[in-house]
PDB file of C-alpha atoms in Angstrom:
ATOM      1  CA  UNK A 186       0.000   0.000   0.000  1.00 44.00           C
ATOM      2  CA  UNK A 187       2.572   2.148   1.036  1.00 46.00           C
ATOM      3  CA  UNK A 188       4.575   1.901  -2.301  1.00 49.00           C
ATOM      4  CA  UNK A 189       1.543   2.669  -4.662  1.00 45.00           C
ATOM      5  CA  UNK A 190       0.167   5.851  -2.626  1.00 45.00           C
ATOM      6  CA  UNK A 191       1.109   8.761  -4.448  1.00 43.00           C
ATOM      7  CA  UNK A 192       2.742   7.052  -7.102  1.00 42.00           C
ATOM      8  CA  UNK A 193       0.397   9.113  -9.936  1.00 45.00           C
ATOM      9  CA  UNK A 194       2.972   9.327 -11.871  1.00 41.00           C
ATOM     10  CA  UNK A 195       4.311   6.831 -14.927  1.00 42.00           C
ATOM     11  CA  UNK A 196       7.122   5.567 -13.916  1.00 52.00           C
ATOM     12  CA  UNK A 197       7.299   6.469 -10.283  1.00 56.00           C
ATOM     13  CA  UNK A 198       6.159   2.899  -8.889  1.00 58.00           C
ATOM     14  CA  UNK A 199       8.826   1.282 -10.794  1.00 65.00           C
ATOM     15  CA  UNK A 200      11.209   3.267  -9.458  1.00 73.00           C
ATOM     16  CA  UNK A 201       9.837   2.508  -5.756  1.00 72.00           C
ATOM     17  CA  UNK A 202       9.676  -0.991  -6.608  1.00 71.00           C
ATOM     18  CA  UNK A 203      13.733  -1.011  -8.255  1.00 73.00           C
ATOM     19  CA  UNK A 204      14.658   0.910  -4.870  1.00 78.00           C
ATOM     20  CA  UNK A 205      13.696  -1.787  -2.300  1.00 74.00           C
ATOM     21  CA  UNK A 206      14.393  -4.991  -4.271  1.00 73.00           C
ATOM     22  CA  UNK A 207      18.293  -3.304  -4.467  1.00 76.00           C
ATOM     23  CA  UNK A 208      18.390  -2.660  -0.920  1.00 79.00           C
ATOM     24  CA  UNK A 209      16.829  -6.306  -0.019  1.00 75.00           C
ATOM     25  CA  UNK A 210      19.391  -7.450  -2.691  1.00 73.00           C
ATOM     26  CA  UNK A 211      22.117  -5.999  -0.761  1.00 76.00           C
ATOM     27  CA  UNK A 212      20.823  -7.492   2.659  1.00 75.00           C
ATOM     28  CA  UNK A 213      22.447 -10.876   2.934  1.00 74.00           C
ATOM     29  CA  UNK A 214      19.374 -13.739   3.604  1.00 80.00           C
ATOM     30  CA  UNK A 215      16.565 -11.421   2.880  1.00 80.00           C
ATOM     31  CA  UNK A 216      13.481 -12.985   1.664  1.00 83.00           C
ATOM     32  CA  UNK A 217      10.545 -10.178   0.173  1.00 80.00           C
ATOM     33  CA  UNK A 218       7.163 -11.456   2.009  1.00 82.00           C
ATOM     34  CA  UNK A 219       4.000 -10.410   0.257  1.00 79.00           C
ATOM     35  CA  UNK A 220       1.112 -10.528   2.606  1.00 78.00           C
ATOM     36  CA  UNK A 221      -1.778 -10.207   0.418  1.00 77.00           C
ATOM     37  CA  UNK A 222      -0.049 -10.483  -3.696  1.00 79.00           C
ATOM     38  CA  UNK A 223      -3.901 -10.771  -4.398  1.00 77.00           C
ATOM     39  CA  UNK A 224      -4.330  -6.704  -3.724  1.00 73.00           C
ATOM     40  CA  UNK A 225      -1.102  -6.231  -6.127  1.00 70.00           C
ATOM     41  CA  UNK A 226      -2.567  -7.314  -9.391  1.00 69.00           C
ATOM     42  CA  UNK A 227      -3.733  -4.141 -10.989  1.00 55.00           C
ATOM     43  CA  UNK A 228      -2.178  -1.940  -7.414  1.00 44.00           C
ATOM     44  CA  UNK A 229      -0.644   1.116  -9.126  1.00 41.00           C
ATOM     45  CA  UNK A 230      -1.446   0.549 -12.754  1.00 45.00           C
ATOM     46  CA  UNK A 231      -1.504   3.792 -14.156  1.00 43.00           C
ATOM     47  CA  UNK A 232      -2.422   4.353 -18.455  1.00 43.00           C
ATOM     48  CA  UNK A 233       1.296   3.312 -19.685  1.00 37.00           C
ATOM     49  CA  UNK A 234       2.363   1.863 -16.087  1.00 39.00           C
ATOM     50  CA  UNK A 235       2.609  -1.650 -14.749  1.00 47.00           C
ATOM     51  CA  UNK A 236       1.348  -3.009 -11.537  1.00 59.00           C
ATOM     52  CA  UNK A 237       3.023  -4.565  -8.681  1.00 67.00           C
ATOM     53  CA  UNK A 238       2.402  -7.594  -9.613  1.00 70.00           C
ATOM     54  CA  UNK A 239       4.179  -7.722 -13.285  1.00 72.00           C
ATOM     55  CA  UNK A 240       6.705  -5.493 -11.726  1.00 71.00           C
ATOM     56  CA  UNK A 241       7.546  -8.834  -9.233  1.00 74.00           C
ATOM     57  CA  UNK A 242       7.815 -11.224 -12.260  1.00 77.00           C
ATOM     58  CA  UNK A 243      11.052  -9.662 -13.651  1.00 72.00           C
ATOM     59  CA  UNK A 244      12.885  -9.890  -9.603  1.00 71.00           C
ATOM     60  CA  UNK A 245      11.121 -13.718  -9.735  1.00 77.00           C
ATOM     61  CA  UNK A 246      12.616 -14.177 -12.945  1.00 78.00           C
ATOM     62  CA  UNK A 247      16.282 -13.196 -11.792  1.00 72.00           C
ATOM     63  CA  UNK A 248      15.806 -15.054  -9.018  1.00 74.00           C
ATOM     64  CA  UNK A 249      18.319 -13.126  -7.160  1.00 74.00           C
ATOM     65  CA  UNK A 250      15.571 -12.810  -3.948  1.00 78.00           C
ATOM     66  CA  UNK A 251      13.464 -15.251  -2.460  1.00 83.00           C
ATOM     67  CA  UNK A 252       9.919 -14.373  -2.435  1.00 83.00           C
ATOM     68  CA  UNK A 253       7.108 -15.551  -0.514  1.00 86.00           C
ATOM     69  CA  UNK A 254       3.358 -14.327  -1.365  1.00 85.00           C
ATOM     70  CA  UNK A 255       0.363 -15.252   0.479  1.00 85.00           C
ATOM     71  CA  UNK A 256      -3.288 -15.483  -0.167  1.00 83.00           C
ATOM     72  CA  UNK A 257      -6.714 -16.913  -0.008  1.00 82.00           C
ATOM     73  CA  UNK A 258      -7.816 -20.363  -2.221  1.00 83.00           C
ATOM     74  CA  UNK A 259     -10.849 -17.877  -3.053  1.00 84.00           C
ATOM     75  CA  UNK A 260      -8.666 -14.780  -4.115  1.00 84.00           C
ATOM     76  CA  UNK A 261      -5.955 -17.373  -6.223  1.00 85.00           C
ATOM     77  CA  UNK A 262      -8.640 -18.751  -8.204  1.00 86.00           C
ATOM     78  CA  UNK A 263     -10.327 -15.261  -8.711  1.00 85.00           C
ATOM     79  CA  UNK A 264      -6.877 -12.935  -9.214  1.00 79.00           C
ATOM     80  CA  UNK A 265      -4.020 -14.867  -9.722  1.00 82.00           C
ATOM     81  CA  UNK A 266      -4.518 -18.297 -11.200  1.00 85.00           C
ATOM     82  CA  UNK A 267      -5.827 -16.868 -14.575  1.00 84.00           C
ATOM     83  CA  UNK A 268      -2.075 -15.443 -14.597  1.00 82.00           C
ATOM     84  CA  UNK A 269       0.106 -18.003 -15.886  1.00 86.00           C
ATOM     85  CA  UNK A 270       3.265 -16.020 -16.524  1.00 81.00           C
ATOM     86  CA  UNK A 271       2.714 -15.434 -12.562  1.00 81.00           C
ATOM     87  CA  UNK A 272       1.649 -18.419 -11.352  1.00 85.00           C
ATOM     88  CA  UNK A 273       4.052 -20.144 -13.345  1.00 86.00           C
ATOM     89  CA  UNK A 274       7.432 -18.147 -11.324  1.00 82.00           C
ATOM     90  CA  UNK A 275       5.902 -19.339  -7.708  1.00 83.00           C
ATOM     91  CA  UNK A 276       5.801 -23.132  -6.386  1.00 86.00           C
ATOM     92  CA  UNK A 277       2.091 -23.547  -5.172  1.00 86.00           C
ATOM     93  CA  UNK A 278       1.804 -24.450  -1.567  1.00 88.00           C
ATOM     94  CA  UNK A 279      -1.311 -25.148  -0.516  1.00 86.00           C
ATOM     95  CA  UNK A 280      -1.360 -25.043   3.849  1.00 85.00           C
ATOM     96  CA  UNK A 281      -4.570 -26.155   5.171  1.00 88.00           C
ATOM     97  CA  UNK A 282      -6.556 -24.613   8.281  1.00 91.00           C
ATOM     98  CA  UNK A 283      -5.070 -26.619  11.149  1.00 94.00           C
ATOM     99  CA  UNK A 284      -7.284 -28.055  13.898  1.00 94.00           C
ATOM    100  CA  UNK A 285      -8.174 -26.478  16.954  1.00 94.00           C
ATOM    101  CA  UNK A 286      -5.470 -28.678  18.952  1.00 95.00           C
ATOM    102  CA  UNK A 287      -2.632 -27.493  16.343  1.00 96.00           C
ATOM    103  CA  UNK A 288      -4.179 -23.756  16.779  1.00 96.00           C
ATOM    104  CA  UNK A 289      -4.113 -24.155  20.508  1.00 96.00           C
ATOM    105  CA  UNK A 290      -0.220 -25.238  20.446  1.00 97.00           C
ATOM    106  CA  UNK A 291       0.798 -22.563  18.393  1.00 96.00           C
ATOM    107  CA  UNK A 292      -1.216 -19.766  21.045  1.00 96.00           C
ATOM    108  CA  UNK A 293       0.187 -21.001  23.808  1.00 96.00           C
ATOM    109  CA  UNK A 294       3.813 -20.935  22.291  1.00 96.00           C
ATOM    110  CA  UNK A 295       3.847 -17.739  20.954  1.00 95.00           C
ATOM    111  CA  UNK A 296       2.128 -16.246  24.205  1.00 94.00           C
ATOM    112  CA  UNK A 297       5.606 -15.240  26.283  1.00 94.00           C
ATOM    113  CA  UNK A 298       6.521 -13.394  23.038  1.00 95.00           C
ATOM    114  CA  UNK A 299       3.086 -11.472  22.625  1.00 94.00           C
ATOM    115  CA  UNK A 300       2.773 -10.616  26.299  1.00 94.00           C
ATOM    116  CA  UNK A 301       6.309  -9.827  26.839  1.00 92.00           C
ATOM    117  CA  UNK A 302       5.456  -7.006  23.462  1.00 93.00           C
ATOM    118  CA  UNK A 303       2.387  -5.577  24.820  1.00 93.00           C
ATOM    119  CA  UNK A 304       3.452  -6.059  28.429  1.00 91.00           C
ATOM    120  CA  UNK A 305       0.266  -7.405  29.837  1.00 93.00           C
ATOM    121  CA  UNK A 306       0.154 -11.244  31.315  1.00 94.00           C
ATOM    122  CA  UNK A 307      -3.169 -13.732  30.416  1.00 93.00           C
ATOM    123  CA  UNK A 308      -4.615 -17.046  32.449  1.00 94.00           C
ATOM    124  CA  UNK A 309      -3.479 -19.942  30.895  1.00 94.00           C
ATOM    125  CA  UNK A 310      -7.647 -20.742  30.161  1.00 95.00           C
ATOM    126  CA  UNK A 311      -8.103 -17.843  27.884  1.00 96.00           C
ATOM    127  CA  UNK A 312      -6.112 -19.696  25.168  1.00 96.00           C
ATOM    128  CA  UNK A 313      -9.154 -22.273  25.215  1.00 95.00           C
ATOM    129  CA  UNK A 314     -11.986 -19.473  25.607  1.00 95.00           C
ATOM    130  CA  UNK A 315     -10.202 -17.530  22.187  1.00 96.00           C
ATOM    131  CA  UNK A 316     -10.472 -20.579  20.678  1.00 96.00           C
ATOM    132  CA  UNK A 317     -13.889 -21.485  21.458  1.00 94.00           C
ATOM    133  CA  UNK A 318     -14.815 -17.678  20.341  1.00 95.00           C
ATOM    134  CA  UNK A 319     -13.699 -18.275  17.654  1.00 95.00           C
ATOM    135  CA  UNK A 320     -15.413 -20.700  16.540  1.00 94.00           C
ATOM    136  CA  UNK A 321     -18.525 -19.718  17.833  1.00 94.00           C
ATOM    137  CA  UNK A 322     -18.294 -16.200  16.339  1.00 95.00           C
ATOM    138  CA  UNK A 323     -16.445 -16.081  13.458  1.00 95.00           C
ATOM    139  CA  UNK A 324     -17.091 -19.185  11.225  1.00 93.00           C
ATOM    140  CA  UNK A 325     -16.102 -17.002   8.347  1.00 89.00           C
ATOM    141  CA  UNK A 326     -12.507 -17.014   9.370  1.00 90.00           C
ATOM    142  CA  UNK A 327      -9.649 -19.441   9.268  1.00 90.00           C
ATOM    143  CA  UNK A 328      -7.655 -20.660  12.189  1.00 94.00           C
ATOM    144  CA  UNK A 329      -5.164 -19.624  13.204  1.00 93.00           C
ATOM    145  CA  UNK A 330      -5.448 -16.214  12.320  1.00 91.00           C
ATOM    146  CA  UNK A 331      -8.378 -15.398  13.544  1.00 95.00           C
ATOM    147  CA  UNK A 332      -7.076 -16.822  17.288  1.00 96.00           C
ATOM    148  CA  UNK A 333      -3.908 -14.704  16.445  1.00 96.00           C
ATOM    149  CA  UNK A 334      -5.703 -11.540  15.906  1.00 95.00           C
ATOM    150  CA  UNK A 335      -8.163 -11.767  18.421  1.00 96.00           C
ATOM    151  CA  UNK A 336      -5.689 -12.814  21.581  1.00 96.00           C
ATOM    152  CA  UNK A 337      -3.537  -9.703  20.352  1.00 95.00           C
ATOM    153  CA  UNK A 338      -6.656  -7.590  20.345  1.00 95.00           C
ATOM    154  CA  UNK A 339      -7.405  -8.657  23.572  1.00 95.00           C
ATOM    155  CA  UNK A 340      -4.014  -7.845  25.437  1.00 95.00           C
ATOM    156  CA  UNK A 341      -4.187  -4.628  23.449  1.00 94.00           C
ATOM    157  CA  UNK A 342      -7.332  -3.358  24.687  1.00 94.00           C
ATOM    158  CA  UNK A 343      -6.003  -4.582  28.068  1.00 93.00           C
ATOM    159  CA  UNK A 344      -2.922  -2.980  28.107  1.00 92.00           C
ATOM    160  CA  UNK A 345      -4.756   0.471  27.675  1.00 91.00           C
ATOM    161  CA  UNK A 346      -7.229  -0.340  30.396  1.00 90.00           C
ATOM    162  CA  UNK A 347      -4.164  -1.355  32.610  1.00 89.00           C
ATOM    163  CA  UNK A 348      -1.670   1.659  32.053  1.00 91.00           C
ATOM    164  CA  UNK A 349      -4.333   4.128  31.701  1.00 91.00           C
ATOM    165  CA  UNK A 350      -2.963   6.494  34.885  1.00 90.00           C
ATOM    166  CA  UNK A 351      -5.098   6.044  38.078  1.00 92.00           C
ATOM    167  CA  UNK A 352      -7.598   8.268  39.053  1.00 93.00           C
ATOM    168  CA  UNK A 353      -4.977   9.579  41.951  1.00 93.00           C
ATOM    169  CA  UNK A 354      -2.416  10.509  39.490  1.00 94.00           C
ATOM    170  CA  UNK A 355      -5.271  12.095  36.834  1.00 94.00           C
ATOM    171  CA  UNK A 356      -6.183  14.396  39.618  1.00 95.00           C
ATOM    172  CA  UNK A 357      -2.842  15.706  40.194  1.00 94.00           C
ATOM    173  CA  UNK A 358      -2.178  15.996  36.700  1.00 94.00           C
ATOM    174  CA  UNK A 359      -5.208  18.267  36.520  1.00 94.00           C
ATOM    175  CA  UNK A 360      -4.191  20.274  39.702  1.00 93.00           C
ATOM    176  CA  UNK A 361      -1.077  20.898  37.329  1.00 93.00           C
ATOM    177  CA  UNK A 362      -2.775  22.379  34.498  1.00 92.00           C
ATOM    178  CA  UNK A 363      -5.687  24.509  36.291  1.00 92.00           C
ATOM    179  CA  UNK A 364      -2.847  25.607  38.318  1.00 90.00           C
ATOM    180  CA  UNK A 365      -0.246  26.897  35.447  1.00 89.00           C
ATOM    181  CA  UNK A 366      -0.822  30.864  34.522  1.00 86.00           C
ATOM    182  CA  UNK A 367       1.041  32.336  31.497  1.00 85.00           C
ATOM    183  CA  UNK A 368       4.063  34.381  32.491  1.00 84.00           C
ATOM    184  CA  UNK A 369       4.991  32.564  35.884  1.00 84.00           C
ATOM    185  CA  UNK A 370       7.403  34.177  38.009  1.00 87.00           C
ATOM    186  CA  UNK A 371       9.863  31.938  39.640  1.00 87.00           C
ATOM    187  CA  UNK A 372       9.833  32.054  43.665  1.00 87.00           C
ATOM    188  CA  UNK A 373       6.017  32.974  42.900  1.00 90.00           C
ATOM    189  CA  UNK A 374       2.851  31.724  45.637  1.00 89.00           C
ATOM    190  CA  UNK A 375       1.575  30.248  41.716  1.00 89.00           C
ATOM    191  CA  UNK A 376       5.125  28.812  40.306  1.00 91.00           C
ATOM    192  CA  UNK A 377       5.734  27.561  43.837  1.00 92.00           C
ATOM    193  CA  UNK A 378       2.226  25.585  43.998  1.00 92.00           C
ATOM    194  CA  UNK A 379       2.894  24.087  40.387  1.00 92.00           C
ATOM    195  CA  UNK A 380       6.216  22.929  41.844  1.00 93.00           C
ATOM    196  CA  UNK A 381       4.522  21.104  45.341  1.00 94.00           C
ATOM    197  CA  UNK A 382       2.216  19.510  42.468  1.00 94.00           C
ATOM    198  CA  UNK A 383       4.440  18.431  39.902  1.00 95.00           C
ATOM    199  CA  UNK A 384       7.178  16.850  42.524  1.00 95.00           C
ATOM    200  CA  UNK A 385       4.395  14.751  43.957  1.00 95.00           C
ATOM    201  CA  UNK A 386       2.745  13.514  40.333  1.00 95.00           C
ATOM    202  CA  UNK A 387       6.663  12.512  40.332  1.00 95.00           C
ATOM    203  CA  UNK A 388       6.689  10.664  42.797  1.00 95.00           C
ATOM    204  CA  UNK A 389       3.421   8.960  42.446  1.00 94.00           C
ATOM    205  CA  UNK A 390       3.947   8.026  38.517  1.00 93.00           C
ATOM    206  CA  UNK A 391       7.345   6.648  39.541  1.00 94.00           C
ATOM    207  CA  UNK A 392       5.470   4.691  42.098  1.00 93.00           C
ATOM    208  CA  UNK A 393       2.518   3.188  40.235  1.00 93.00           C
ATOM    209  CA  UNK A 394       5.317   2.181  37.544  1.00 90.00           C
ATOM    210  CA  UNK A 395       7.517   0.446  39.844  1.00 92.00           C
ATOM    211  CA  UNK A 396       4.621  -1.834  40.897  1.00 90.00           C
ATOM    212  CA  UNK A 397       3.044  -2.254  37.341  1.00 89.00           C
ATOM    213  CA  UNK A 398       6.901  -3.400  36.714  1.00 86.00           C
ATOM    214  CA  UNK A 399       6.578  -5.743  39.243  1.00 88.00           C
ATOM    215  CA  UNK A 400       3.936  -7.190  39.039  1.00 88.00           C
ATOM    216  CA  UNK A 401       2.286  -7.128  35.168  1.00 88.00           C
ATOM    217  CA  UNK A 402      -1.604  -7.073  34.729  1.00 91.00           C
ATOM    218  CA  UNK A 403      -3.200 -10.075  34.316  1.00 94.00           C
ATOM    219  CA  UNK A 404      -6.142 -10.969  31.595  1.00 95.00           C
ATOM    220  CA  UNK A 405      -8.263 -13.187  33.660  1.00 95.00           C
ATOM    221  CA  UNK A 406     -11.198 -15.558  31.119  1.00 95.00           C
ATOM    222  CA  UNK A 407     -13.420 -12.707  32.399  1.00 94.00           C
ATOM    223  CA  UNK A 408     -11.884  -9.856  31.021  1.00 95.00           C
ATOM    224  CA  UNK A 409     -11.034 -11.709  27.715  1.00 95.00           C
ATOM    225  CA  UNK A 410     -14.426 -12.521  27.285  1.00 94.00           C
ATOM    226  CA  UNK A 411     -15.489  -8.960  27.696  1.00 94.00           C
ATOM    227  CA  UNK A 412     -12.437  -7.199  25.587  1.00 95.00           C
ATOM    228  CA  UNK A 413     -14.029  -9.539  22.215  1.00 95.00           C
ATOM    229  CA  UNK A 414     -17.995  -8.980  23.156  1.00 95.00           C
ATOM    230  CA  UNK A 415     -17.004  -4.984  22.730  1.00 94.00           C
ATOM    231  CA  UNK A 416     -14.895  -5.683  19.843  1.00 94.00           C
ATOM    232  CA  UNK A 417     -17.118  -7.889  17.618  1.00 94.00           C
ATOM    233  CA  UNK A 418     -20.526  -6.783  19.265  1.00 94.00           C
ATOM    234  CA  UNK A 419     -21.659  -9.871  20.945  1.00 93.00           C
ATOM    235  CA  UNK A 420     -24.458  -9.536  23.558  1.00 93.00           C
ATOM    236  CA  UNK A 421     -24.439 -10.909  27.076  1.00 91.00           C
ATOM    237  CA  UNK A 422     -27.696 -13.552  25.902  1.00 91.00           C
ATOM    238  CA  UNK A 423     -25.768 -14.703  22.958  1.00 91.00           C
ATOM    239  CA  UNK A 424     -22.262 -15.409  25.437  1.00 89.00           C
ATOM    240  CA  UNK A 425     -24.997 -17.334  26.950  1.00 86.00           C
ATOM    241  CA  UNK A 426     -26.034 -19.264  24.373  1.00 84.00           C
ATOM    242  CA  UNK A 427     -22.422 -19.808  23.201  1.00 79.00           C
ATOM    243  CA  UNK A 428     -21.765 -21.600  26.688  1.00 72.00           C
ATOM    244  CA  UNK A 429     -24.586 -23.549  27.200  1.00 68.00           C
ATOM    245  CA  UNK A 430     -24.056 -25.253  23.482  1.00 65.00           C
ATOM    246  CA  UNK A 431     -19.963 -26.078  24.628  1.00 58.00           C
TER     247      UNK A 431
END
């Protein structure tokens, strides 16, 4: 996306295009990853320009950097497999939707990474609940992704709940600003007030961090539950329903 916006111009998306495959070709080991290649046939074609995805065949064709491009069965057979001068660079691999077990093993062994990145800690059970969520809710979608997307949109929405300041430190905060007045003197009954206030949100900010450090919030099944209902716009009577048929 970011390599067709703007790119009006003839000529100026090959150009983009020429620029990263020479740095990736400089880059010992690097392998081009294209999430979506579907979205790249006809991305950027301008009257007398190509798109992205005839400007890939000539870097497939050299073979000088390994590519990987991803998409649906439903967007190959609609976008891509009618190209045979495309199709034909690539080595089909078809990967199937794995069961839940296989979806379950990859959660759980990717979780240390994804809660050491958004800092926030989850019971063990909310793997399972995800998964069962998941399958409840969104049929449409393939596992694992969907599992994926929704346990990181979970300890997302968590981490903003759980470093959102406390209502303590908000209050002192707003002491602050009610409390500045433009051309301060220093030594001033004002200045000096502003300085009482902003020493103590100091001190308080430095000690609600040290124990969030300490001890990292943890998503209980609860708070899981409630973090996708918002998200996806699930009642309370449909949860309901959802449990009573597991």
């Amino acid at each position: 996306t970011k390599l067709v916006s703007g790119s009006g111009m003839v000529g100026q998306l090959e150009s983009r295009m020429s620029n990263l495959l020479t740095e990736l070709e400089a880059e010992e080991d690097a392998i081009l990853i294209v999430p979506n290649i579907a979205e790249t046939v006809g991305a950027g074609n301008k009257e007398g320009a190509m798109d992205v995805a005839n400007l890939l065949k000539s870097f497939l064709i050299s073979e000088k950097i390994p590519i990987v491009a991803i998409c649906t069965q439903s967007e190959y057979k609609k976008n891509i497999e009618k190209d045979n001068s495309l199709t034909n660079l690539f080595e089909i691999q078809r990967v199937e939707e794995p069961p839940k077990e296989e979806t379950r093993k990859m959660l759980v062994n990717s979780l240390e990474r994804l809660q050491e990145f958004h800092c926030v800690n989850i019971e063990l059970a909310v793997i399972d609940e995800i998964i069962n969520l998941c399958e409840r809710f969104l049929p449409y979608r393939k596992f694992p992704e969907k599992a994926f997307d929704v346990l990181d949109s979970i300890l997302a929405a968590n981490k903003n709940i759980a470093y959102t300041h406390p209502k303590e430190i908000s209050a002192i905060e707003d002491k602050i600003v009610q409390s500045l007045r433009p051309n301060m003197e220093k030594g001033s009954r004002e200045f000096k007030r502003v300085e009482k206030l902003s020493g103590k949100y100091a001190r308080e900010l430095e000690k609600w961090g040290t124990k969030i450090a300490k001890h990292p919030p943890v998503v209980s099944v609860k708070e899981a539950i409630s973090s996708f209902a918002e998200r996806h716009k699930i009642t309370d009577n449909q949860l309901k329903q959802a449990h009573t048929n597991l």
